[in-house]
């Protein structure tokens, strides 16, 4: 667990002051600034799709939400929305801050789901393919618009197995961030590989993107498909075919 010191806080304030912020009211040190300072110092990447849970103590989340709520108030003011008199906009700044930290970007601030592995090394061990269908809710980093879809996760069982629900928990943990679908497909593949120890992992995602539906080209029937294949899924055409045949069976079973 990384912690920040008073010196870090002071440095964060000094840094903000050097940037020309000579407002005399600017006396408060933001925890968010101290954490950003520390991540920069450590060379820790903190892009929208990165998990930064190691830098945030659980009890610090409340203060970070307070700070974000204050910043969202400024955004609403700049958008010329009357958050004092409009009853629907009164609590919006805080609702946004809580939603980002606790829901739509929770996968940045929470550590990886616990995925206990069970041995799969007895004589009658399972050696076949497993395909798990996981519903995803994500958000694009570019526009903060919703990404809604399904991930199909395929693995060839290795020396250990994880509980079926863990595939979806891991996929959702990766998805609850600001992502690109291509990156999300890579992230889920990497985390499933890590949790299962299998070097044969495949992930296929199909999703609709709010940034194509609600704005821009306003395409209401667009669907984006991405695939990552590793190990035998990549080298063995039979395994690849079995994976996609299983996906078709799943889609017949539960169309969307
Ligand atoms: Zn977008």
PDB file of C-alpha atoms and ligand atoms in Angstrom:
ATOM      1  CA  UNK A   1       0.000   0.000   0.000  1.00  0.00           C
ATOM      2  CA  UNK A   2       1.471   3.325  -1.056  1.00  0.00           C
ATOM      3  CA  UNK A   3       0.887   6.359   1.111  1.00  0.00           C
ATOM      4  CA  UNK A   4       1.531  10.025   0.520  1.00  0.00           C
ATOM      5  CA  UNK A   5       3.363  12.251   2.975  1.00  0.00           C
ATOM      6  CA  UNK A   6       2.885  15.835   4.080  1.00  0.00           C
ATOM      7  CA  UNK A   7       5.856  16.692   1.878  1.00  0.00           C
ATOM      8  CA  UNK A   8       4.012  15.286  -1.136  1.00  0.00           C
ATOM      9  CA  UNK A   9       1.004  17.425  -0.306  1.00  0.00           C
ATOM     10  CA  UNK A  10       3.145  20.533   0.031  1.00  0.00           C
ATOM     11  CA  UNK A  11       4.849  19.750  -3.252  1.00  0.00           C
ATOM     12  CA  UNK A  12       1.451  19.331  -4.910  1.00  0.00           C
ATOM     13  CA  UNK A  13       0.357  22.747  -3.609  1.00  0.00           C
ATOM     14  CA  UNK A  14       3.665  24.346  -4.659  1.00  0.00           C
ATOM     15  CA  UNK A  15       3.260  22.825  -8.109  1.00  0.00           C
ATOM     16  CA  UNK A  16      -0.249  24.246  -8.471  1.00  0.00           C
ATOM     17  CA  UNK A  17       0.946  27.663  -7.291  1.00  0.00           C
ATOM     18  CA  UNK A  18       3.818  27.642  -9.786  1.00  0.00           C
ATOM     19  CA  UNK A  19       1.288  27.089 -12.552  1.00  0.00           C
ATOM     20  CA  UNK A  20       0.109  30.650 -11.895  1.00  0.00           C
ATOM     21  CA  UNK A  21      -2.665  29.933  -9.449  1.00  0.00           C
ATOM     22  CA  UNK A  22      -2.176  32.983  -7.237  1.00  0.00           C
ATOM     23  CA  UNK A  23      -5.708  32.886  -5.865  1.00  0.00           C
ATOM     24  CA  UNK A  24      -5.316  33.662  -2.178  1.00  0.00           C
ATOM     25  CA  UNK A  25      -8.201  31.288  -1.399  1.00  0.00           C
ATOM     26  CA  UNK A  26      -6.173  28.436  -2.789  1.00  0.00           C
ATOM     27  CA  UNK A  27      -4.968  27.053   0.489  1.00  0.00           C
ATOM     28  CA  UNK A  28      -6.592  23.657   0.418  1.00  0.00           C
ATOM     29  CA  UNK A  29      -4.512  20.707  -0.608  1.00  0.00           C
ATOM     30  CA  UNK A  30      -6.452  18.285  -2.729  1.00  0.00           C
ATOM     31  CA  UNK A  31      -5.915  14.624  -1.980  1.00  0.00           C
ATOM     32  CA  UNK A  32      -6.410  13.963  -5.693  1.00  0.00           C
ATOM     33  CA  UNK A  33      -3.460  16.251  -6.492  1.00  0.00           C
ATOM     34  CA  UNK A  34      -1.252  14.499  -3.941  1.00  0.00           C
ATOM     35  CA  UNK A  35      -2.127  11.101  -5.417  1.00  0.00           C
ATOM     36  CA  UNK A  36      -1.500  12.296  -8.980  1.00  0.00           C
ATOM     37  CA  UNK A  37       1.809  13.744  -7.848  1.00  0.00           C
ATOM     38  CA  UNK A  38       2.817  10.450  -6.321  1.00  0.00           C
ATOM     39  CA  UNK A  39       1.851   8.434  -9.403  1.00  0.00           C
ATOM     40  CA  UNK A  40       3.836  10.796 -11.628  1.00  0.00           C
ATOM     41  CA  UNK A  41       6.840  10.516  -9.345  1.00  0.00           C
ATOM     42  CA  UNK A  42       6.614   6.707  -9.445  1.00  0.00           C
ATOM     43  CA  UNK A  43       6.158   6.636 -13.217  1.00  0.00           C
ATOM     44  CA  UNK A  44       2.802   4.952 -12.646  1.00  0.00           C
ATOM     45  CA  UNK A  45       0.494   5.270 -15.660  1.00  0.00           C
ATOM     46  CA  UNK A  46      -2.979   6.534 -14.722  1.00  0.00           C
ATOM     47  CA  UNK A  47      -4.879   6.566 -18.003  1.00  0.00           C
ATOM     48  CA  UNK A  48      -8.672   6.171 -17.937  1.00  0.00           C
ATOM     49  CA  UNK A  49      -8.381   2.433 -18.480  1.00  0.00           C
ATOM     50  CA  UNK A  50      -5.721   1.844 -15.808  1.00  0.00           C
ATOM     51  CA  UNK A  51      -6.321   0.442 -12.340  1.00  0.00           C
ATOM     52  CA  UNK A  52      -4.844   2.721  -9.660  1.00  0.00           C
ATOM     53  CA  UNK A  53      -6.263   1.000  -6.572  1.00  0.00           C
ATOM     54  CA  UNK A  54      -2.810   0.538  -5.016  1.00  0.00           C
ATOM     55  CA  UNK A  55      -2.609   4.335  -4.593  1.00  0.00           C
ATOM     56  CA  UNK A  56      -5.981   4.793  -2.895  1.00  0.00           C
ATOM     57  CA  UNK A  57      -6.910   3.608   0.573  1.00  0.00           C
ATOM     58  CA  UNK A  58     -10.578   2.557   0.874  1.00  0.00           C
ATOM     59  CA  UNK A  59     -11.245   5.297   3.443  1.00  0.00           C
ATOM     60  CA  UNK A  60      -9.875   7.955   1.065  1.00  0.00           C
ATOM     61  CA  UNK A  61     -12.574   7.368  -1.530  1.00  0.00           C
ATOM     62  CA  UNK A  62     -15.069   9.596   0.321  1.00  0.00           C
ATOM     63  CA  UNK A  63     -12.735  12.578   0.213  1.00  0.00           C
ATOM     64  CA  UNK A  64     -11.954  11.969  -3.475  1.00  0.00           C
ATOM     65  CA  UNK A  65     -15.716  11.939  -4.175  1.00  0.00           C
ATOM     66  CA  UNK A  66     -16.083  15.248  -2.271  1.00  0.00           C
ATOM     67  CA  UNK A  67     -13.302  16.770  -4.373  1.00  0.00           C
ATOM     68  CA  UNK A  68     -14.784  15.498  -7.629  1.00  0.00           C
ATOM     69  CA  UNK A  69     -18.252  16.789  -6.625  1.00  0.00           C
ATOM     70  CA  UNK A  70     -16.749  20.253  -6.143  1.00  0.00           C
ATOM     71  CA  UNK A  71     -15.158  20.070  -9.577  1.00  0.00           C
ATOM     72  CA  UNK A  72     -18.406  18.885 -11.199  1.00  0.00           C
ATOM     73  CA  UNK A  73     -20.160  21.916  -9.649  1.00  0.00           C
ATOM     74  CA  UNK A  74     -17.753  24.099 -11.608  1.00  0.00           C
ATOM     75  CA  UNK A  75     -18.459  22.131 -14.802  1.00  0.00           C
ATOM     76  CA  UNK A  76     -22.228  22.628 -14.357  1.00  0.00           C
ATOM     77  CA  UNK A  77     -21.659  26.343 -13.691  1.00  0.00           C
ATOM     78  CA  UNK A  78     -19.596  26.648 -16.849  1.00  0.00           C
ATOM     79  CA  UNK A  79     -22.372  24.888 -18.768  1.00  0.00           C
ATOM     80  CA  UNK A  80     -24.712  27.614 -17.457  1.00  0.00           C
ATOM     81  CA  UNK A  81     -26.979  25.142 -15.667  1.00  0.00           C
ATOM     82  CA  UNK A  82     -28.773  26.591 -12.641  1.00  0.00           C
ATOM     83  CA  UNK A  83     -27.859  24.049 -10.021  1.00  0.00           C
ATOM     84  CA  UNK A  84     -29.245  26.283  -7.242  1.00  0.00           C
ATOM     85  CA  UNK A  85     -32.861  26.509  -8.462  1.00  0.00           C
ATOM     86  CA  UNK A  86     -33.322  23.621 -10.905  1.00  0.00           C
ATOM     87  CA  UNK A  87     -34.489  20.808  -8.606  1.00  0.00           C
ATOM     88  CA  UNK A  88     -33.199  18.172 -11.032  1.00  0.00           C
ATOM     89  CA  UNK A  89     -29.714  19.664 -11.108  1.00  0.00           C
ATOM     90  CA  UNK A  90     -29.310  20.382  -7.396  1.00  0.00           C
ATOM     91  CA  UNK A  91     -27.569  17.174  -6.424  1.00  0.00           C
ATOM     92  CA  UNK A  92     -26.181  16.357  -9.847  1.00  0.00           C
ATOM     93  CA  UNK A  93     -22.545  17.254  -9.127  1.00  0.00           C
ATOM     94  CA  UNK A  94     -22.387  14.828  -6.208  1.00  0.00           C
ATOM     95  CA  UNK A  95     -24.379  12.162  -8.081  1.00  0.00           C
ATOM     96  CA  UNK A  96     -21.862  12.368 -10.928  1.00  0.00           C
ATOM     97  CA  UNK A  97     -18.884  12.120  -8.570  1.00  0.00           C
ATOM     98  CA  UNK A  98     -20.328   9.073  -6.778  1.00  0.00           C
ATOM     99  CA  UNK A  99     -21.317   7.427 -10.038  1.00  0.00           C
ATOM    100  CA  UNK A 100     -17.815   7.776 -11.484  1.00  0.00           C
ATOM    101  CA  UNK A 101     -16.031   6.436  -8.401  1.00  0.00           C
ATOM    102  CA  UNK A 102     -18.508   3.759  -7.309  1.00  0.00           C
ATOM    103  CA  UNK A 103     -20.056   2.590 -10.569  1.00  0.00           C
ATOM    104  CA  UNK A 104     -18.984   3.458 -14.081  1.00  0.00           C
ATOM    105  CA  UNK A 105     -15.266   3.748 -13.258  1.00  0.00           C
ATOM    106  CA  UNK A 106     -15.162   1.514 -10.187  1.00  0.00           C
ATOM    107  CA  UNK A 107     -12.715  -0.835 -11.947  1.00  0.00           C
ATOM    108  CA  UNK A 108     -10.039   1.877 -11.709  1.00  0.00           C
ATOM    109  CA  UNK A 109     -10.318   2.285  -7.947  1.00  0.00           C
ATOM    110  CA  UNK A 110     -11.035  -1.256  -6.742  1.00  0.00           C
ATOM    111  CA  UNK A 111      -8.462  -4.028  -6.584  1.00  0.00           C
ATOM    112  CA  UNK A 112      -8.855  -7.180  -8.664  1.00  0.00           C
ATOM    113  CA  UNK A 113     -11.698  -9.523  -7.710  1.00  0.00           C
ATOM    114  CA  UNK A 114     -10.580 -12.436  -5.617  1.00  0.00           C
ATOM    115  CA  UNK A 115     -10.541 -15.485  -7.920  1.00  0.00           C
ATOM    116  CA  UNK A 116      -9.604 -18.525  -5.897  1.00  0.00           C
ATOM    117  CA  UNK A 117      -8.204 -21.237  -8.143  1.00  0.00           C
ATOM    118  CA  UNK A 118      -9.057 -24.916  -7.679  1.00  0.00           C
ATOM    119  CA  UNK A 119      -6.683 -27.663  -8.789  1.00  0.00           C
ATOM    120  CA  UNK A 120      -7.469 -29.385 -12.081  1.00  0.00           C
ATOM    121  CA  UNK A 121      -4.658 -31.920 -12.081  1.00  0.00           C
ATOM    122  CA  UNK A 122      -6.277 -35.224 -11.102  1.00  0.00           C
ATOM    123  CA  UNK A 123      -6.590 -38.183 -13.497  1.00  0.00           C
ATOM    124  CA  UNK A 124     -10.093 -37.212 -14.518  1.00  0.00           C
ATOM    125  CA  UNK A 125      -9.279 -33.520 -14.895  1.00  0.00           C
ATOM    126  CA  UNK A 126     -11.264 -31.431 -17.361  1.00  0.00           C
ATOM    127  CA  UNK A 127      -9.259 -30.922 -20.536  1.00  0.00           C
ATOM    128  CA  UNK A 128     -11.871 -29.372 -22.770  1.00  0.00           C
ATOM    129  CA  UNK A 129     -12.781 -25.860 -23.785  1.00  0.00           C
ATOM    130  CA  UNK A 130     -14.819 -23.516 -21.601  1.00  0.00           C
ATOM    131  CA  UNK A 131     -16.784 -20.616 -23.056  1.00  0.00           C
ATOM    132  CA  UNK A 132     -18.342 -18.120 -20.646  1.00  0.00           C
ATOM    133  CA  UNK A 133     -20.696 -15.369 -21.692  1.00  0.00           C
ATOM    134  CA  UNK A 134     -20.268 -12.171 -19.675  1.00  0.00           C
ATOM    135  CA  UNK A 135     -22.440  -9.092 -19.926  1.00  0.00           C
ATOM    136  CA  UNK A 136     -20.437  -5.895 -20.031  1.00  0.00           C
ATOM    137  CA  UNK A 137     -21.096  -2.272 -19.226  1.00  0.00           C
ATOM    138  CA  UNK A 138     -18.264   0.053 -20.023  1.00  0.00           C
ATOM    139  CA  UNK A 139     -17.603   3.609 -21.093  1.00  0.00           C
ATOM    140  CA  UNK A 140     -15.508   5.048 -23.918  1.00  0.00           C
ATOM    141  CA  UNK A 141     -12.516   7.126 -22.842  1.00  0.00           C
ATOM    142  CA  UNK A 142     -13.065   9.630 -25.654  1.00  0.00           C
ATOM    143  CA  UNK A 143     -16.634  10.768 -24.918  1.00  0.00           C
ATOM    144  CA  UNK A 144     -17.568   9.081 -21.621  1.00  0.00           C
ATOM    145  CA  UNK A 145     -20.507   7.484 -23.418  1.00  0.00           C
ATOM    146  CA  UNK A 146     -21.767   4.018 -22.472  1.00  0.00           C
ATOM    147  CA  UNK A 147     -20.483   0.890 -24.153  1.00  0.00           C
ATOM    148  CA  UNK A 148     -22.926  -2.021 -23.770  1.00  0.00           C
ATOM    149  CA  UNK A 149     -22.128  -5.510 -24.876  1.00  0.00           C
ATOM    150  CA  UNK A 150     -21.197  -9.104 -24.279  1.00  0.00           C
ATOM    151  CA  UNK A 151     -17.797 -10.723 -23.882  1.00  0.00           C
ATOM    152  CA  UNK A 152     -17.380 -14.390 -24.757  1.00  0.00           C
ATOM    153  CA  UNK A 153     -14.389 -15.734 -22.878  1.00  0.00           C
ATOM    154  CA  UNK A 154     -12.901 -19.023 -24.016  1.00  0.00           C
ATOM    155  CA  UNK A 155     -10.165 -21.005 -22.303  1.00  0.00           C
ATOM    156  CA  UNK A 156      -8.682 -24.447 -22.597  1.00  0.00           C
ATOM    157  CA  UNK A 157      -8.532 -25.673 -19.010  1.00  0.00           C
ATOM    158  CA  UNK A 158      -5.027 -25.714 -17.496  1.00  0.00           C
ATOM    159  CA  UNK A 159      -3.760 -27.065 -14.145  1.00  0.00           C
ATOM    160  CA  UNK A 160      -6.254 -24.974 -12.205  1.00  0.00           C
ATOM    161  CA  UNK A 161      -9.804 -23.707 -12.615  1.00  0.00           C
ATOM    162  CA  UNK A 162     -11.579 -20.657 -11.261  1.00  0.00           C
ATOM    163  CA  UNK A 163     -15.278 -20.407 -10.347  1.00  0.00           C
ATOM    164  CA  UNK A 164     -17.536 -19.662 -13.326  1.00  0.00           C
ATOM    165  CA  UNK A 165     -18.763 -16.349 -11.910  1.00  0.00           C
ATOM    166  CA  UNK A 166     -15.159 -15.152 -11.627  1.00  0.00           C
ATOM    167  CA  UNK A 167     -14.801 -14.856 -15.402  1.00  0.00           C
ATOM    168  CA  UNK A 168     -17.605 -12.325 -15.455  1.00  0.00           C
ATOM    169  CA  UNK A 169     -16.348 -10.543 -12.316  1.00  0.00           C
ATOM    170  CA  UNK A 170     -12.919 -10.123 -13.907  1.00  0.00           C
ATOM    171  CA  UNK A 171     -14.424  -8.974 -17.222  1.00  0.00           C
ATOM    172  CA  UNK A 172     -16.625  -6.429 -15.463  1.00  0.00           C
ATOM    173  CA  UNK A 173     -13.738  -5.191 -13.341  1.00  0.00           C
ATOM    174  CA  UNK A 174     -11.783  -4.517 -16.556  1.00  0.00           C
ATOM    175  CA  UNK A 175     -14.827  -2.911 -18.190  1.00  0.00           C
ATOM    176  CA  UNK A 176     -15.770  -0.505 -15.386  1.00  0.00           C
ATOM    177  CA  UNK A 177     -13.242   2.074 -16.528  1.00  0.00           C
ATOM    178  CA  UNK A 178     -12.821   4.454 -19.407  1.00  0.00           C
ATOM    179  CA  UNK A 179     -11.763   2.128 -22.205  1.00  0.00           C
ATOM    180  CA  UNK A 180     -11.485   1.471 -25.907  1.00  0.00           C
ATOM    181  CA  UNK A 181     -13.103  -1.818 -26.931  1.00  0.00           C
ATOM    182  CA  UNK A 182      -9.824  -2.993 -28.493  1.00  0.00           C
ATOM    183  CA  UNK A 183      -7.961  -2.323 -25.218  1.00  0.00           C
ATOM    184  CA  UNK A 184     -10.732  -3.892 -23.157  1.00  0.00           C
ATOM    185  CA  UNK A 185     -10.450  -7.098 -25.198  1.00  0.00           C
ATOM    186  CA  UNK A 186      -6.695  -7.174 -24.457  1.00  0.00           C
ATOM    187  CA  UNK A 187      -7.205  -6.352 -20.759  1.00  0.00           C
ATOM    188  CA  UNK A 188      -9.725  -9.163 -20.215  1.00  0.00           C
ATOM    189  CA  UNK A 189      -7.461 -11.639 -22.021  1.00  0.00           C
ATOM    190  CA  UNK A 190      -4.496 -10.655 -19.847  1.00  0.00           C
ATOM    191  CA  UNK A 191      -6.415 -10.850 -16.554  1.00  0.00           C
ATOM    192  CA  UNK A 192      -8.081 -14.190 -17.400  1.00  0.00           C
ATOM    193  CA  UNK A 193      -4.673 -15.580 -18.368  1.00  0.00           C
ATOM    194  CA  UNK A 194      -3.283 -14.371 -15.030  1.00  0.00           C
ATOM    195  CA  UNK A 195      -6.152 -15.788 -12.963  1.00  0.00           C
ATOM    196  CA  UNK A 196      -6.376 -19.191 -14.673  1.00  0.00           C
ATOM    197  CA  UNK A 197      -2.762 -19.848 -15.617  1.00  0.00           C
ATOM    198  CA  UNK A 198      -3.998 -21.019 -19.030  1.00  0.00           C
ATOM    199  CA  UNK A 199      -1.927 -19.907 -22.003  1.00  0.00           C
ATOM    200  CA  UNK A 200      -4.881 -20.693 -24.280  1.00  0.00           C
ATOM    201  CA  UNK A 201      -7.352 -17.849 -23.872  1.00  0.00           C
ATOM    202  CA  UNK A 202      -9.707 -16.203 -26.368  1.00  0.00           C
ATOM    203  CA  UNK A 203     -11.940 -13.179 -25.895  1.00  0.00           C
ATOM    204  CA  UNK A 204     -14.589 -11.989 -28.341  1.00  0.00           C
ATOM    205  CA  UNK A 205     -16.559  -8.829 -27.551  1.00  0.00           C
ATOM    206  CA  UNK A 206     -19.522  -7.382 -29.366  1.00  0.00           C
ATOM    207  CA  UNK A 207     -20.797  -4.051 -28.171  1.00  0.00           C
ATOM    208  CA  UNK A 208     -22.766  -0.988 -29.109  1.00  0.00           C
ATOM    209  CA  UNK A 209     -21.209   2.388 -28.422  1.00  0.00           C
ATOM    210  CA  UNK A 210     -23.097   5.403 -27.142  1.00  0.00           C
ATOM    211  CA  UNK A 211     -20.658   7.701 -28.908  1.00  0.00           C
ATOM    212  CA  UNK A 212     -21.823   6.271 -32.269  1.00  0.00           C
ATOM    213  CA  UNK A 213     -25.511   6.078 -31.282  1.00  0.00           C
ATOM    214  CA  UNK A 214     -26.171   9.276 -29.313  1.00  0.00           C
ATOM    215  CA  UNK A 215     -23.921  11.660 -31.206  1.00  0.00           C
ATOM    216  CA  UNK A 216     -21.658  11.799 -34.248  1.00  0.00           C
ATOM    217  CA  UNK A 217     -22.995   9.417 -36.887  1.00  0.00           C
ATOM    218  CA  UNK A 218     -26.077   8.504 -34.741  1.00  0.00           C
ATOM    219  CA  UNK A 219     -25.937   4.910 -35.947  1.00  0.00           C
ATOM    220  CA  UNK A 220     -28.570   2.964 -34.047  1.00  0.00           C
ATOM    221  CA  UNK A 221     -27.739  -0.494 -35.311  1.00  0.00           C
ATOM    222  CA  UNK A 222     -23.961  -0.362 -35.297  1.00  0.00           C
ATOM    223  CA  UNK A 223     -22.150  -3.231 -33.635  1.00  0.00           C
ATOM    224  CA  UNK A 224     -18.415  -3.411 -32.975  1.00  0.00           C
ATOM    225  CA  UNK A 225     -16.709  -6.778 -32.757  1.00  0.00           C
ATOM    226  CA  UNK A 226     -13.206  -7.414 -31.432  1.00  0.00           C
ATOM    227  CA  UNK A 227     -11.326 -10.663 -30.959  1.00  0.00           C
ATOM    228  CA  UNK A 228      -8.114 -11.598 -29.167  1.00  0.00           C
ATOM    229  CA  UNK A 229      -6.821 -15.157 -29.653  1.00  0.00           C
ATOM    230  CA  UNK A 230      -3.838 -16.636 -27.815  1.00  0.00           C
ATOM    231  CA  UNK A 231      -2.188 -20.063 -27.714  1.00  0.00           C
ATOM    232  CA  UNK A 232      -4.104 -22.865 -29.434  1.00  0.00           C
ATOM    233  CA  UNK A 233      -6.985 -20.525 -30.317  1.00  0.00           C
ATOM    234  CA  UNK A 234      -4.507 -18.741 -32.548  1.00  0.00           C
ATOM    235  CA  UNK A 235      -2.539 -21.691 -33.897  1.00  0.00           C
ATOM    236  CA  UNK A 236      -5.186 -24.444 -34.146  1.00  0.00           C
ATOM    237  CA  UNK A 237      -7.982 -23.704 -36.673  1.00  0.00           C
ATOM    238  CA  UNK A 238     -10.072 -26.451 -34.991  1.00  0.00           C
ATOM    239  CA  UNK A 239      -9.941 -24.703 -31.600  1.00  0.00           C
ATOM    240  CA  UNK A 240     -10.745 -21.362 -33.185  1.00  0.00           C
ATOM    241  CA  UNK A 241     -13.726 -22.873 -35.005  1.00  0.00           C
ATOM    242  CA  UNK A 242     -14.982 -24.588 -31.835  1.00  0.00           C
ATOM    243  CA  UNK A 243     -14.797 -21.245 -29.985  1.00  0.00           C
ATOM    244  CA  UNK A 244     -16.843 -19.391 -32.584  1.00  0.00           C
ATOM    245  CA  UNK A 245     -19.283 -22.310 -32.977  1.00  0.00           C
ATOM    246  CA  UNK A 246     -19.846 -22.144 -29.200  1.00  0.00           C
ATOM    247  CA  UNK A 247     -20.501 -18.403 -29.449  1.00  0.00           C
ATOM    248  CA  UNK A 248     -23.141 -19.040 -32.137  1.00  0.00           C
ATOM    249  CA  UNK A 249     -24.776 -21.687 -29.926  1.00  0.00           C
ATOM    250  CA  UNK A 250     -24.787 -19.229 -27.012  1.00  0.00           C
ATOM    251  CA  UNK A 251     -26.354 -16.545 -29.200  1.00  0.00           C
ATOM    252  CA  UNK A 252     -29.088 -18.994 -30.278  1.00  0.00           C
ATOM    253  CA  UNK A 253     -29.660 -19.854 -26.621  1.00  0.00           C
ATOM    254  CA  UNK A 254     -29.799 -16.223 -25.487  1.00  0.00           C
ATOM    255  CA  UNK A 255     -30.152 -13.842 -28.440  1.00  0.00           C
ATOM    256  CA  UNK A 256     -29.555 -10.172 -28.056  1.00  0.00           C
TER     257      UNK A 256
HETATM  258 ZN1  LIG B   1     -16.401   7.629 -27.823  1.00  0.00          ZN
END
